[in-house]
PDB file of C-alpha atoms in Angstrom:
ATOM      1  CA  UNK V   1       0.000   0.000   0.000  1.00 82.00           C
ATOM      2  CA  UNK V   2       1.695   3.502  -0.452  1.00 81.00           C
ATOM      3  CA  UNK V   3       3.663   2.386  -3.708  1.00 83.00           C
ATOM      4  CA  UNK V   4       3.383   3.869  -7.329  1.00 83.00           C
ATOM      5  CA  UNK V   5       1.952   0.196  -8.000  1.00 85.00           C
ATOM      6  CA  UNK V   6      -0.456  -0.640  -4.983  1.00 89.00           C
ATOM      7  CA  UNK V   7      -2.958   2.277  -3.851  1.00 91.00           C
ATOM      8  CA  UNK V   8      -0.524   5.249  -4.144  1.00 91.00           C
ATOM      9  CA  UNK V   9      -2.798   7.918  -2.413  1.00 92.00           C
ATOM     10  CA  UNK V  10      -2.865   5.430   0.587  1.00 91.00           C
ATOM     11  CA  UNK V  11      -3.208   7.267   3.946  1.00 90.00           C
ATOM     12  CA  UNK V  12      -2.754   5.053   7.010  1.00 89.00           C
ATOM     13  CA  UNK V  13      -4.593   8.351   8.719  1.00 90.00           C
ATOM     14  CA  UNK V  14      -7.656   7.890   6.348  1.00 95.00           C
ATOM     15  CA  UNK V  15      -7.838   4.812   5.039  1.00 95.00           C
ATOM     16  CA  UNK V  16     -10.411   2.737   5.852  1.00 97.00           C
ATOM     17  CA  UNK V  17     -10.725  -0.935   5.307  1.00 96.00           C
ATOM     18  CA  UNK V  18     -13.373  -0.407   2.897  1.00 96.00           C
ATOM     19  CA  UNK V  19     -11.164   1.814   0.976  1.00 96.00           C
ATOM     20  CA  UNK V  20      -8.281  -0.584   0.339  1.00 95.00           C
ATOM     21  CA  UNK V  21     -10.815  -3.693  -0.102  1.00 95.00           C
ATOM     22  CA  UNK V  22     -12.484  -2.127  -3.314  1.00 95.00           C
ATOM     23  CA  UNK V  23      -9.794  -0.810  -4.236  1.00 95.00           C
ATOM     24  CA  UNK V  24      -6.749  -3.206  -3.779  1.00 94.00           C
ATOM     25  CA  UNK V  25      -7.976  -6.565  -2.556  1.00 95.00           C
ATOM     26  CA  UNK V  26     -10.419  -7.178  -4.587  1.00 95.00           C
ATOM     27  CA  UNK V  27      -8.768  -5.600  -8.201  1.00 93.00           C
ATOM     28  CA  UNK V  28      -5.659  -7.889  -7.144  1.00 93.00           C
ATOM     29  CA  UNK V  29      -7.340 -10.961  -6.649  1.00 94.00           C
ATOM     30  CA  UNK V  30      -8.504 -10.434  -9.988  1.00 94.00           C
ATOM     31  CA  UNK V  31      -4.886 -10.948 -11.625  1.00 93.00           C
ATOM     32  CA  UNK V  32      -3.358 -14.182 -12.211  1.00 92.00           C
ATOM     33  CA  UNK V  33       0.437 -14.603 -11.566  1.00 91.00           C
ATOM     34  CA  UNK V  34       2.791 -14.834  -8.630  1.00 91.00           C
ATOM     35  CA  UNK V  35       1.905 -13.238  -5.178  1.00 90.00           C
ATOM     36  CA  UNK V  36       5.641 -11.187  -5.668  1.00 91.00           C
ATOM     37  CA  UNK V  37       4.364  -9.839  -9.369  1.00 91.00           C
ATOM     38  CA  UNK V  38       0.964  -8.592  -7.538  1.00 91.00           C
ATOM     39  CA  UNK V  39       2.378  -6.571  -4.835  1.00 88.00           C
ATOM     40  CA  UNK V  40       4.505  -5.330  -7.602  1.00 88.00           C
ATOM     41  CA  UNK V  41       0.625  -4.237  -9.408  1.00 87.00           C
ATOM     42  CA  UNK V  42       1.570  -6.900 -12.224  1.00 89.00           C
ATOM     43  CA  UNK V  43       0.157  -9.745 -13.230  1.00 91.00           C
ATOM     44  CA  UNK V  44      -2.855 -10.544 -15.748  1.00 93.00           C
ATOM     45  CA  UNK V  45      -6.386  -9.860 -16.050  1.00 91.00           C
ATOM     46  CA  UNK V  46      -8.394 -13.254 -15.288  1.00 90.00           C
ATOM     47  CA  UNK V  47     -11.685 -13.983 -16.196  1.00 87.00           C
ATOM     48  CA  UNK V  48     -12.331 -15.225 -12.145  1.00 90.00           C
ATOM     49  CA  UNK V  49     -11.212 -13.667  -9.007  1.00 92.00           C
ATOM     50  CA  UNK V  50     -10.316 -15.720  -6.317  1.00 94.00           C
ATOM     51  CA  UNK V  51      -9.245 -14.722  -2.196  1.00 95.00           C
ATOM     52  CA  UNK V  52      -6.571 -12.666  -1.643  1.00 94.00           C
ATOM     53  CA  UNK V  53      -5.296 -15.104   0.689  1.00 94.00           C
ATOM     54  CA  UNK V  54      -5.232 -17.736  -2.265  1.00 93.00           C
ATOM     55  CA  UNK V  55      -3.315 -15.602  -4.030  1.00 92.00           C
ATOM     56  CA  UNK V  56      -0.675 -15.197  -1.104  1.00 92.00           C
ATOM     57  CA  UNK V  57      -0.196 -18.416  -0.394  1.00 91.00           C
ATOM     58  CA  UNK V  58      -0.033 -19.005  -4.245  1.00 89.00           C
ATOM     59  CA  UNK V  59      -3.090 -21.579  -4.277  1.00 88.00           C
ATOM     60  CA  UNK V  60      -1.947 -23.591  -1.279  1.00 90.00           C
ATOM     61  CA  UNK V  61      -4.231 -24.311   1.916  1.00 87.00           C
ATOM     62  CA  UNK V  62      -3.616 -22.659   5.106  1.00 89.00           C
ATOM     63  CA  UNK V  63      -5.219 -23.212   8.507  1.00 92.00           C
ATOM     64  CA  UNK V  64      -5.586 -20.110  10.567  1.00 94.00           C
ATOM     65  CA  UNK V  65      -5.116 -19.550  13.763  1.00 94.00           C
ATOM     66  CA  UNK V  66      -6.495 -16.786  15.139  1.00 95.00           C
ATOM     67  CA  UNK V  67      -9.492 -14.300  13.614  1.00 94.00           C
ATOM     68  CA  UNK V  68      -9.581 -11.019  12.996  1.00 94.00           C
ATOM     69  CA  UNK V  69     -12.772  -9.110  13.639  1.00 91.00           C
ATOM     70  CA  UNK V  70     -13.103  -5.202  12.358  1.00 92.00           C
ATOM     71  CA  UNK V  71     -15.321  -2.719  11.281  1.00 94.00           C
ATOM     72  CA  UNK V  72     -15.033  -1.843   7.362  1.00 94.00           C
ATOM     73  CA  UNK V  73     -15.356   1.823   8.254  1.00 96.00           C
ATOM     74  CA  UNK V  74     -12.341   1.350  10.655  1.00 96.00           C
ATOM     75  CA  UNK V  75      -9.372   2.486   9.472  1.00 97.00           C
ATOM     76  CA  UNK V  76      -7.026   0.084   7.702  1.00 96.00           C
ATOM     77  CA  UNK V  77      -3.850   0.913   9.629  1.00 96.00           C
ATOM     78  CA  UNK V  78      -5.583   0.162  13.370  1.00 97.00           C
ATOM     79  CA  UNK V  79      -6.438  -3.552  11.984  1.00 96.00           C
ATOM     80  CA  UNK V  80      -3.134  -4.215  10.722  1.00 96.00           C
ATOM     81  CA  UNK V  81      -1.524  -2.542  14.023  1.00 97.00           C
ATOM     82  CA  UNK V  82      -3.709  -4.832  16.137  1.00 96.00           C
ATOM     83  CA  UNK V  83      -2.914  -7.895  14.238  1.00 96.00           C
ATOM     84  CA  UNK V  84       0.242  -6.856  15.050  1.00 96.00           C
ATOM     85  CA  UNK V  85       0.157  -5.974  18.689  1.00 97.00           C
ATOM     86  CA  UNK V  86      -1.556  -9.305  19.055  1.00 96.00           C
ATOM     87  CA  UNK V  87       1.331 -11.361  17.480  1.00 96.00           C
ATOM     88  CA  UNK V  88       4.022  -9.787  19.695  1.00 97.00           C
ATOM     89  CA  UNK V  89       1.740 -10.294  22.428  1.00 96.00           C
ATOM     90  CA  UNK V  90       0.821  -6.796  23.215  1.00 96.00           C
ATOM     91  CA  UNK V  91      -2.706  -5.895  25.150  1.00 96.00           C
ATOM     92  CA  UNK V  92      -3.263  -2.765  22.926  1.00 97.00           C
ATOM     93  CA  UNK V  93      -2.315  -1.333  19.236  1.00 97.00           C
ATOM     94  CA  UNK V  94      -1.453   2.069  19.844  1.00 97.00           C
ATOM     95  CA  UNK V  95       2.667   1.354  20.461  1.00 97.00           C
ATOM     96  CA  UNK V  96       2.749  -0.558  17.229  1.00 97.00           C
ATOM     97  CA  UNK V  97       0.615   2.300  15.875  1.00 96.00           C
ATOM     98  CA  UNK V  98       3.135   4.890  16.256  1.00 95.00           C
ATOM     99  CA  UNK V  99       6.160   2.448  15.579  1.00 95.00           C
ATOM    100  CA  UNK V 100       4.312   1.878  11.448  1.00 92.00           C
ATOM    101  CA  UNK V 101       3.894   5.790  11.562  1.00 89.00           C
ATOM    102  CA  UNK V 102       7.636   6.331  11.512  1.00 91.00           C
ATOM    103  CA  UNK V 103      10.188   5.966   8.685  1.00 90.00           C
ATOM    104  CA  UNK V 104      10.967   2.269   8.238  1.00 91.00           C
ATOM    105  CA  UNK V 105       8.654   1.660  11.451  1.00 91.00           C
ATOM    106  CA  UNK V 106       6.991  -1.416   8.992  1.00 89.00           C
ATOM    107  CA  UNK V 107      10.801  -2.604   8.294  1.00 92.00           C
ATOM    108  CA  UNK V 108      11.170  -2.277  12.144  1.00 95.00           C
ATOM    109  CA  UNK V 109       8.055  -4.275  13.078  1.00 95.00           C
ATOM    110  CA  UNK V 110       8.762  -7.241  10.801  1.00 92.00           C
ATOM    111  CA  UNK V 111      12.087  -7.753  12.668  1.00 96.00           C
ATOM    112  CA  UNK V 112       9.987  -7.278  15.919  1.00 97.00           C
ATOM    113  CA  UNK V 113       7.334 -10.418  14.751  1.00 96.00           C
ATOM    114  CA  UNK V 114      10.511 -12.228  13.481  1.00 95.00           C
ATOM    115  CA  UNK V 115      12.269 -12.401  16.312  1.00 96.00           C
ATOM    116  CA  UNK V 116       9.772 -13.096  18.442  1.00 95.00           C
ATOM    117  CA  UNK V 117       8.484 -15.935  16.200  1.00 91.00           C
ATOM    118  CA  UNK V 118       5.682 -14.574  15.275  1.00 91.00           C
ATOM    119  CA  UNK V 119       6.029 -14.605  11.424  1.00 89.00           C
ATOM    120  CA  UNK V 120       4.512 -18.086  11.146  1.00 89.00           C
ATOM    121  CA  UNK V 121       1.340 -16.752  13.280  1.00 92.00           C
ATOM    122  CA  UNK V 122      -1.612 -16.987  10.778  1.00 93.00           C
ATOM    123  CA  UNK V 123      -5.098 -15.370  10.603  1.00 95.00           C
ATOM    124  CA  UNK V 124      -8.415 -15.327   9.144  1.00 95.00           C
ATOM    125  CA  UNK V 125      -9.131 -12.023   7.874  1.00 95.00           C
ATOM    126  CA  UNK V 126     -12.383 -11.681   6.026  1.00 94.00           C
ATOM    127  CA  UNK V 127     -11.006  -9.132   3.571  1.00 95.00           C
ATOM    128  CA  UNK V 128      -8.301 -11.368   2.197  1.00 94.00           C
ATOM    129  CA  UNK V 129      -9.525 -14.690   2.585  1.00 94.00           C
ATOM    130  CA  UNK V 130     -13.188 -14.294   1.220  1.00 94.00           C
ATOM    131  CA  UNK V 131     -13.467 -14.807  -2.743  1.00 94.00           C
ATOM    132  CA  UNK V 132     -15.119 -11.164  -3.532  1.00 91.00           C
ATOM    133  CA  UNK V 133     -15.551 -12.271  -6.728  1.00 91.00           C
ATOM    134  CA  UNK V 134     -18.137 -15.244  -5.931  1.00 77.00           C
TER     135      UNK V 134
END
């Protein structure tokens, strides 16, 4: 989200889940190819959409763990933050909040949820693992 290629007038202070479903997840999960070509806003135009998720895990099954509840008029960055906050085993968002608000802060919290094992942590997410296109 942010690049030239993926939502470039993204605001993680107005962004709203709604806004990046309609219009990233679900014109994504349109494209067929690789899930590196699609963050990179390649890939080609299929005739059926499929999940998000599906596309991530490039077709291949995978049980969650945990599930993510939200409200689509919520914005984006608080879901991701708490998804976040959850993994690293934090009570509330708000540090993690201000930590993806700085420069390199998302670089910064990957290393966090790597080293504290929490990169293999999966969840259900409605807005990338339903099939919009159904």
């Amino acid at each position: 989200l942010g690049t030239p290629a993926v939502m470039p007038h993204f605001d993680s202070t107005i962004s709203k889940t709604n806004d990046v479903v309609r219009q990233v997840i679900i014109p994504m999960s349109r494209r067929q190819g690789s899930w590196s070509a699609l963050r990179r806003g390649l890939g080609v135009e299929a005739s059926e959409g499929r999940a998000l998720a599906t596309c991530m895990q490039e077709g291949q099954p995978l049980r969650a763990e945990r599930w993510i509840t939200h409200s689509w008029d919520n914005l984006f960055a608080h879901v991701v933050a708490a998804a976040i906050a959850d993994t690293l085993g934090e009570r509330t968002f708000q540090d993690v909040l201000q930590i993806m608000g700085q420069p390199g802060g998302l670089d910064t919290l990957r290393e966090m949820v790597a080293n504290c094992g929490g990169a293999d942590v999966t969840y259900w997410f409605d807005a990338i693992s339903i099939n919009w296109h159904a």
